[in-house]
């Protein structure tokens, strides 16, 4: 009996020291990142900031895609806010609606970027997004791990930011002219 108790104390202390070590490592990495960013020329950073602020994604220019993205984010927020007070069946309904909205948005994205450089990248992101939705539906179906469901749900909206980032990089490299993104 005493032996089991000491093992639990040792593992508890080990977990505490491990979490302390992780927090310390993250703090050191943040300091290093700030140090290396400070070494960058501030004029280069200001120029990049100007380019980022001037960039308007073709997704934002398309009104229906912009609206669908906002609806998807809204459904995610509603699901997160009510997850602890409503039954799993209601969350399942919200997830189905969100999935259908996102599916329609993906069809619109494929139409927008058809034949362009971003289509292959978009196809990979859509595949990963479908896997995320499979995990979400499984977590709701089993009724367990509602906290994990909330965490995975936040990552169900990763496609649009990654796609906008790739579109920005292509436009900065000179591959993506404004007309290329609009006519696709």
C-alpha atoms as an extended CHARMM CRD file, in Angstrom:
* protein
*
       184  EXT
         1         1  UNK       CA              0.0000000000        0.0000000000        0.0000000000  PROA      1               0.0000000000
         2         2  UNK       CA              2.7570000000        2.4220000000        0.9070000000  PROA      2               0.0000000000
         3         3  UNK       CA              4.7290000000        1.4550000000       -2.1950000000  PROA      3               0.0000000000
         4         4  UNK       CA              1.8170000000        2.4060000000       -4.5000000000  PROA      4               0.0000000000
         5         5  UNK       CA              1.4670000000        5.7660000000       -2.7690000000  PROA      5               0.0000000000
         6         6  UNK       CA              5.1550000000        6.6500000000       -3.2410000000  PROA      6               0.0000000000
         7         7  UNK       CA              5.0020000000        5.6980000000       -6.9340000000  PROA      7               0.0000000000
         8         8  UNK       CA              2.0200000000        8.0420000000       -7.4030000000  PROA      8               0.0000000000
         9         9  UNK       CA              3.9020000000       10.8610000000       -5.6710000000  PROA      9               0.0000000000
        10        10  UNK       CA              6.9840000000       10.2820000000       -7.8470000000  PROA      10              0.0000000000
        11        11  UNK       CA              4.8950000000       10.3310000000      -11.0530000000  PROA      11              0.0000000000
        12        12  UNK       CA              3.0550000000       13.4410000000       -9.8570000000  PROA      12              0.0000000000
        13        13  UNK       CA              6.3270000000       15.2360000000       -9.2110000000  PROA      13              0.0000000000
        14        14  UNK       CA              7.6970000000       14.0450000000      -12.5500000000  PROA      14              0.0000000000
        15        15  UNK       CA              4.6650000000       15.4190000000      -14.3850000000  PROA      15              0.0000000000
        16        16  UNK       CA              4.9890000000       18.7390000000      -12.5290000000  PROA      16              0.0000000000
        17        17  UNK       CA              8.6890000000       19.0720000000      -13.3900000000  PROA      17              0.0000000000
        18        18  UNK       CA              8.0490000000       18.0270000000      -16.9770000000  PROA      18              0.0000000000
        19        19  UNK       CA              5.3630000000       20.7080000000      -17.4100000000  PROA      19              0.0000000000
        20        20  UNK       CA              7.7040000000       23.2580000000      -15.8210000000  PROA      20              0.0000000000
        21        21  UNK       CA             10.4260000000       22.2570000000      -18.2810000000  PROA      21              0.0000000000
        22        22  UNK       CA              8.0550000000       22.6180000000      -21.2250000000  PROA      22              0.0000000000
        23        23  UNK       CA              6.9390000000       26.0700000000      -20.0740000000  PROA      23              0.0000000000
        24        24  UNK       CA             10.5640000000       27.1320000000      -19.6290000000  PROA      24              0.0000000000
        25        25  UNK       CA             11.4560000000       25.8130000000      -23.1110000000  PROA      25              0.0000000000
        26        26  UNK       CA              8.5830000000       27.7320000000      -24.6790000000  PROA      26              0.0000000000
        27        27  UNK       CA              9.6710000000       30.9230000000      -22.8980000000  PROA      27              0.0000000000
        28        28  UNK       CA             13.2510000000       30.4980000000      -24.1160000000  PROA      28              0.0000000000
        29        29  UNK       CA             12.0370000000       29.8860000000      -27.6810000000  PROA      29              0.0000000000
        30        30  UNK       CA              9.8840000000       33.0210000000      -27.5380000000  PROA      30              0.0000000000
        31        31  UNK       CA             12.8860000000       35.0530000000      -26.3840000000  PROA      31              0.0000000000
        32        32  UNK       CA             15.0040000000       33.6530000000      -29.2170000000  PROA      32              0.0000000000
        33        33  UNK       CA             12.3060000000       34.4320000000      -31.7750000000  PROA      33              0.0000000000
        34        34  UNK       CA             12.0610000000       38.0130000000      -30.4890000000  PROA      34              0.0000000000
        35        35  UNK       CA             15.8500000000       38.2970000000      -30.5940000000  PROA      35              0.0000000000
        36        36  UNK       CA             16.0510000000       37.1360000000      -34.2030000000  PROA      36              0.0000000000
        37        37  UNK       CA             13.1360000000       39.3410000000      -35.2430000000  PROA      37              0.0000000000
        38        38  UNK       CA             14.8560000000       42.3250000000      -33.6590000000  PROA      38              0.0000000000
        39        39  UNK       CA             17.9290000000       41.6020000000      -35.7770000000  PROA      39              0.0000000000
        40        40  UNK       CA             15.8160000000       41.9030000000      -38.9430000000  PROA      40              0.0000000000
        41        41  UNK       CA             15.7760000000       45.2930000000      -40.5050000000  PROA      41              0.0000000000
        42        42  UNK       CA             12.7130000000       47.1740000000      -39.3600000000  PROA      42              0.0000000000
        43        43  UNK       CA             12.2900000000       48.6330000000      -42.8410000000  PROA      43              0.0000000000
        44        44  UNK       CA             12.0480000000       45.1130000000      -44.3010000000  PROA      44              0.0000000000
        45        45  UNK       CA              9.4060000000       44.1940000000      -41.7400000000  PROA      45              0.0000000000
        46        46  UNK       CA              7.4810000000       47.3910000000      -42.4160000000  PROA      46              0.0000000000
        47        47  UNK       CA              7.5970000000       46.7300000000      -46.1570000000  PROA      47              0.0000000000
        48        48  UNK       CA              6.3120000000       43.1950000000      -45.6600000000  PROA      48              0.0000000000
        49        49  UNK       CA              3.5620000000       44.5150000000      -43.3870000000  PROA      49              0.0000000000
        50        50  UNK       CA              2.5570000000       47.0000000000      -46.0820000000  PROA      50              0.0000000000
        51        51  UNK       CA              2.3540000000       44.1820000000      -48.6490000000  PROA      51              0.0000000000
        52        52  UNK       CA              0.2770000000       42.0270000000      -46.3150000000  PROA      52              0.0000000000
        53        53  UNK       CA             -2.1370000000       44.8600000000      -45.5860000000  PROA      53              0.0000000000
        54        54  UNK       CA             -2.4850000000       45.6830000000      -49.2840000000  PROA      54              0.0000000000
        55        55  UNK       CA             -3.1220000000       42.0620000000      -50.2870000000  PROA      55              0.0000000000
        56        56  UNK       CA             -6.7600000000       41.1580000000      -50.8550000000  PROA      56              0.0000000000
        57        57  UNK       CA             -7.4340000000       37.4750000000      -51.3460000000  PROA      57              0.0000000000
        58        58  UNK       CA             -9.6450000000       36.3010000000      -54.1650000000  PROA      58              0.0000000000
        59        59  UNK       CA            -11.6300000000       34.4620000000      -51.5040000000  PROA      59              0.0000000000
        60        60  UNK       CA            -12.4500000000       37.7700000000      -49.8190000000  PROA      60              0.0000000000
        61        61  UNK       CA            -13.3740000000       39.2980000000      -53.1780000000  PROA      61              0.0000000000
        62        62  UNK       CA            -15.9030000000       36.5380000000      -53.8320000000  PROA      62              0.0000000000
        63        63  UNK       CA            -18.9970000000       37.5640000000      -51.8520000000  PROA      63              0.0000000000
        64        64  UNK       CA            -20.5720000000       34.1170000000      -51.6120000000  PROA      64              0.0000000000
        65        65  UNK       CA            -17.3410000000       32.5070000000      -50.3640000000  PROA      65              0.0000000000
        66        66  UNK       CA            -16.8390000000       35.2810000000      -47.8540000000  PROA      66              0.0000000000
        67        67  UNK       CA            -20.4050000000       34.8240000000      -46.5680000000  PROA      67              0.0000000000
        68        68  UNK       CA            -20.0480000000       31.0330000000      -46.3750000000  PROA      68              0.0000000000
        69        69  UNK       CA            -16.8180000000       31.4030000000      -44.4160000000  PROA      69              0.0000000000
        70        70  UNK       CA            -18.4870000000       33.7410000000      -41.9370000000  PROA      70              0.0000000000
        71        71  UNK       CA            -21.4200000000       31.3460000000      -41.5260000000  PROA      71              0.0000000000
        72        72  UNK       CA            -19.0160000000       28.4730000000      -40.9100000000  PROA      72              0.0000000000
        73        73  UNK       CA            -17.1540000000       30.4300000000      -38.2330000000  PROA      73              0.0000000000
        74        74  UNK       CA            -20.4720000000       31.4110000000      -36.6560000000  PROA      74              0.0000000000
        75        75  UNK       CA            -21.6520000000       27.7990000000      -36.5060000000  PROA      75              0.0000000000
        76        76  UNK       CA            -18.3520000000       26.8140000000      -34.9240000000  PROA      76              0.0000000000
        77        77  UNK       CA            -18.6990000000       29.5220000000      -32.2650000000  PROA      77              0.0000000000
        78        78  UNK       CA            -22.3070000000       28.5740000000      -31.5060000000  PROA      78              0.0000000000
        79        79  UNK       CA            -21.2560000000       24.9280000000      -31.1370000000  PROA      79              0.0000000000
        80        80  UNK       CA            -18.4580000000       25.8920000000      -28.7750000000  PROA      80              0.0000000000
        81        81  UNK       CA            -20.6800000000       28.1190000000      -26.6690000000  PROA      81              0.0000000000
        82        82  UNK       CA            -23.5080000000       25.6250000000      -26.2260000000  PROA      82              0.0000000000
        83        83  UNK       CA            -21.5170000000       22.3710000000      -26.1290000000  PROA      83              0.0000000000
        84        84  UNK       CA            -21.7640000000       21.9680000000      -22.3630000000  PROA      84              0.0000000000
        85        85  UNK       CA            -25.4770000000       22.7950000000      -22.0240000000  PROA      85              0.0000000000
        86        86  UNK       CA            -27.1440000000       21.0200000000      -24.9590000000  PROA      86              0.0000000000
        87        87  UNK       CA            -27.4470000000       17.3280000000      -25.7750000000  PROA      87              0.0000000000
        88        88  UNK       CA            -25.0550000000       15.6980000000      -28.2100000000  PROA      88              0.0000000000
        89        89  UNK       CA            -27.8630000000       15.3180000000      -30.7600000000  PROA      89              0.0000000000
        90        90  UNK       CA            -28.1370000000       19.1050000000      -31.0830000000  PROA      90              0.0000000000
        91        91  UNK       CA            -24.3570000000       19.3590000000      -31.5140000000  PROA      91              0.0000000000
        92        92  UNK       CA            -24.6010000000       16.6440000000      -34.1550000000  PROA      92              0.0000000000
        93        93  UNK       CA            -27.2320000000       18.7220000000      -35.9890000000  PROA      93              0.0000000000
        94        94  UNK       CA            -25.0280000000       21.8350000000      -35.8220000000  PROA      94              0.0000000000
        95        95  UNK       CA            -22.0550000000       19.8300000000      -37.0990000000  PROA      95              0.0000000000
        96        96  UNK       CA            -24.0710000000       18.4800000000      -40.0440000000  PROA      96              0.0000000000
        97        97  UNK       CA            -25.1590000000       22.0160000000      -40.9630000000  PROA      97              0.0000000000
        98        98  UNK       CA            -21.5700000000       23.2700000000      -40.6340000000  PROA      98              0.0000000000
        99        99  UNK       CA            -20.3190000000       20.3710000000      -42.7470000000  PROA      99              0.0000000000
       100       100  UNK       CA            -22.8460000000       21.1320000000      -45.5020000000  PROA      100             0.0000000000
       101       101  UNK       CA            -21.9480000000       24.8360000000      -45.4680000000  PROA      101             0.0000000000
       102       102  UNK       CA            -18.2420000000       23.9830000000      -45.6560000000  PROA      102             0.0000000000
       103       103  UNK       CA            -18.8570000000       21.4280000000      -48.4090000000  PROA      103             0.0000000000
       104       104  UNK       CA            -20.6720000000       24.0170000000      -50.5220000000  PROA      104             0.0000000000
       105       105  UNK       CA            -17.8560000000       26.5070000000      -49.8500000000  PROA      105             0.0000000000
       106       106  UNK       CA            -15.2860000000       23.9260000000      -51.0240000000  PROA      106             0.0000000000
       107       107  UNK       CA            -17.2080000000       23.4200000000      -54.2520000000  PROA      107             0.0000000000
       108       108  UNK       CA            -17.1120000000       27.1900000000      -54.7790000000  PROA      108             0.0000000000
       109       109  UNK       CA            -13.3550000000       27.2220000000      -53.9930000000  PROA      109             0.0000000000
       110       110  UNK       CA            -12.6740000000       24.5100000000      -56.5560000000  PROA      110             0.0000000000
       111       111  UNK       CA            -14.6390000000       26.5210000000      -59.1310000000  PROA      111             0.0000000000
       112       112  UNK       CA            -12.6560000000       29.6440000000      -58.2280000000  PROA      112             0.0000000000
       113       113  UNK       CA             -9.2080000000       28.0440000000      -58.4420000000  PROA      113             0.0000000000
       114       114  UNK       CA             -9.8870000000       25.5430000000      -61.2470000000  PROA      114             0.0000000000
       115       115  UNK       CA             -6.8410000000       25.1770000000      -63.4730000000  PROA      115             0.0000000000
       116       116  UNK       CA             -4.6570000000       27.3320000000      -61.2400000000  PROA      116             0.0000000000
       117       117  UNK       CA             -1.6030000000       26.7540000000      -59.1240000000  PROA      117             0.0000000000
       118       118  UNK       CA             -3.6140000000       26.5230000000      -55.9220000000  PROA      118             0.0000000000
       119       119  UNK       CA             -5.8810000000       23.6650000000      -56.9860000000  PROA      119             0.0000000000
       120       120  UNK       CA             -3.4740000000       20.8690000000      -56.0010000000  PROA      120             0.0000000000
       121       121  UNK       CA             -2.8310000000       22.5350000000      -52.6380000000  PROA      121             0.0000000000
       122       122  UNK       CA             -6.5780000000       23.0240000000      -52.1570000000  PROA      122             0.0000000000
       123       123  UNK       CA             -7.2380000000       19.3400000000      -52.8800000000  PROA      123             0.0000000000
       124       124  UNK       CA             -4.7760000000       18.3100000000      -50.1620000000  PROA      124             0.0000000000
       125       125  UNK       CA             -6.3400000000       20.6970000000      -47.6540000000  PROA      125             0.0000000000
       126       126  UNK       CA             -9.8190000000       19.4090000000      -48.4810000000  PROA      126             0.0000000000
       127       127  UNK       CA             -8.6630000000       15.8330000000      -47.8910000000  PROA      127             0.0000000000
       128       128  UNK       CA             -7.2310000000       16.7330000000      -44.4750000000  PROA      128             0.0000000000
       129       129  UNK       CA            -10.4010000000       18.6680000000      -43.6450000000  PROA      129             0.0000000000
       130       130  UNK       CA            -12.5250000000       15.6120000000      -44.4400000000  PROA      130             0.0000000000
       131       131  UNK       CA            -10.4360000000       13.5750000000      -42.0160000000  PROA      131             0.0000000000
       132       132  UNK       CA            -11.0290000000       16.2260000000      -39.3380000000  PROA      132             0.0000000000
       133       133  UNK       CA            -14.7750000000       15.9750000000      -39.9500000000  PROA      133             0.0000000000
       134       134  UNK       CA            -14.6490000000       12.1760000000      -39.6690000000  PROA      134             0.0000000000
       135       135  UNK       CA            -12.9950000000       12.5600000000      -36.2540000000  PROA      135             0.0000000000
       136       136  UNK       CA            -15.6010000000       15.1480000000      -35.2120000000  PROA      136             0.0000000000
       137       137  UNK       CA            -18.5160000000       12.9360000000      -36.2310000000  PROA      137             0.0000000000
       138       138  UNK       CA            -16.9340000000        9.9690000000      -34.4530000000  PROA      138             0.0000000000
       139       139  UNK       CA            -16.4350000000       11.9480000000      -31.2350000000  PROA      139             0.0000000000
       140       140  UNK       CA            -20.0720000000       13.0510000000      -31.2610000000  PROA      140             0.0000000000
       141       141  UNK       CA            -21.3540000000        9.6130000000      -32.2120000000  PROA      141             0.0000000000
       142       142  UNK       CA            -19.5640000000        7.9320000000      -29.3230000000  PROA      142             0.0000000000
       143       143  UNK       CA            -20.6680000000       10.7110000000      -26.9660000000  PROA      143             0.0000000000
       144       144  UNK       CA            -17.3450000000       10.8180000000      -25.2100000000  PROA      144             0.0000000000
       145       145  UNK       CA            -14.6050000000       13.3900000000      -25.1060000000  PROA      145             0.0000000000
       146       146  UNK       CA            -16.7320000000       16.5070000000      -25.5740000000  PROA      146             0.0000000000
       147       147  UNK       CA            -13.6990000000       18.5870000000      -24.6310000000  PROA      147             0.0000000000
       148       148  UNK       CA            -11.6810000000       16.9070000000      -27.3720000000  PROA      148             0.0000000000
       149       149  UNK       CA            -14.5890000000       17.5770000000      -29.7300000000  PROA      149             0.0000000000
       150       150  UNK       CA            -14.3590000000       21.2900000000      -28.9310000000  PROA      150             0.0000000000
       151       151  UNK       CA            -10.6170000000       21.2920000000      -29.5960000000  PROA      151             0.0000000000
       152       152  UNK       CA            -10.9350000000       19.5060000000      -32.9190000000  PROA      152             0.0000000000
       153       153  UNK       CA            -13.8580000000       21.7290000000      -33.9290000000  PROA      153             0.0000000000
       154       154  UNK       CA            -11.6230000000       24.7910000000      -33.6760000000  PROA      154             0.0000000000
       155       155  UNK       CA             -9.2590000000       23.1810000000      -36.2040000000  PROA      155             0.0000000000
       156       156  UNK       CA            -12.0860000000       22.4900000000      -38.6530000000  PROA      156             0.0000000000
       157       157  UNK       CA            -11.6840000000       26.0410000000      -39.9870000000  PROA      157             0.0000000000
       158       158  UNK       CA             -8.0100000000       25.7900000000      -40.9540000000  PROA      158             0.0000000000
       159       159  UNK       CA             -8.4900000000       25.5620000000      -44.7300000000  PROA      159             0.0000000000
       160       160  UNK       CA             -9.2810000000       29.1970000000      -45.5590000000  PROA      160             0.0000000000
       161       161  UNK       CA             -6.3510000000       30.7700000000      -43.6340000000  PROA      161             0.0000000000
       162       162  UNK       CA             -3.8600000000       28.2850000000      -45.1320000000  PROA      162             0.0000000000
       163       163  UNK       CA             -5.2430000000       28.8670000000      -48.6070000000  PROA      163             0.0000000000
       164       164  UNK       CA             -5.0250000000       32.6400000000      -48.2070000000  PROA      164             0.0000000000
       165       165  UNK       CA             -1.4460000000       32.3070000000      -46.9710000000  PROA      165             0.0000000000
       166       166  UNK       CA             -0.4580000000       30.2080000000      -50.0070000000  PROA      166             0.0000000000
       167       167  UNK       CA             -2.2260000000       32.6490000000      -52.3210000000  PROA      167             0.0000000000
       168       168  UNK       CA             -0.2770000000       35.5210000000      -50.7430000000  PROA      168             0.0000000000
       169       169  UNK       CA              3.0330000000       33.6790000000      -51.1310000000  PROA      169             0.0000000000
       170       170  UNK       CA              2.3070000000       32.9610000000      -54.7860000000  PROA      170             0.0000000000
       171       171  UNK       CA              1.3970000000       36.5900000000      -55.4080000000  PROA      171             0.0000000000
       172       172  UNK       CA              4.6710000000       37.7280000000      -53.7670000000  PROA      172             0.0000000000
       173       173  UNK       CA              6.6930000000       35.3000000000      -55.8910000000  PROA      173             0.0000000000
       174       174  UNK       CA              5.1630000000       36.7020000000      -59.0510000000  PROA      174             0.0000000000
       175       175  UNK       CA              3.3810000000       33.4790000000      -60.0020000000  PROA      175             0.0000000000
       176       176  UNK       CA             -0.0530000000       34.6490000000      -59.0440000000  PROA      176             0.0000000000
       177       177  UNK       CA             -1.1310000000       37.6310000000      -60.9880000000  PROA      177             0.0000000000
       178       178  UNK       CA             -4.4300000000       39.2000000000      -60.0030000000  PROA      178             0.0000000000
       179       179  UNK       CA             -6.0220000000       38.0080000000      -63.2370000000  PROA      179             0.0000000000
       180       180  UNK       CA             -4.8580000000       34.4150000000      -62.6640000000  PROA      180             0.0000000000
       181       181  UNK       CA             -6.7760000000       34.1870000000      -59.4160000000  PROA      181             0.0000000000
       182       182  UNK       CA             -9.8890000000       35.8760000000      -60.7510000000  PROA      182             0.0000000000
       183       183  UNK       CA            -10.3670000000       33.9980000000      -64.0020000000  PROA      183             0.0000000000
       184       184  UNK       CA             -9.8070000000       30.5130000000      -62.6190000000  PROA      184             0.0000000000
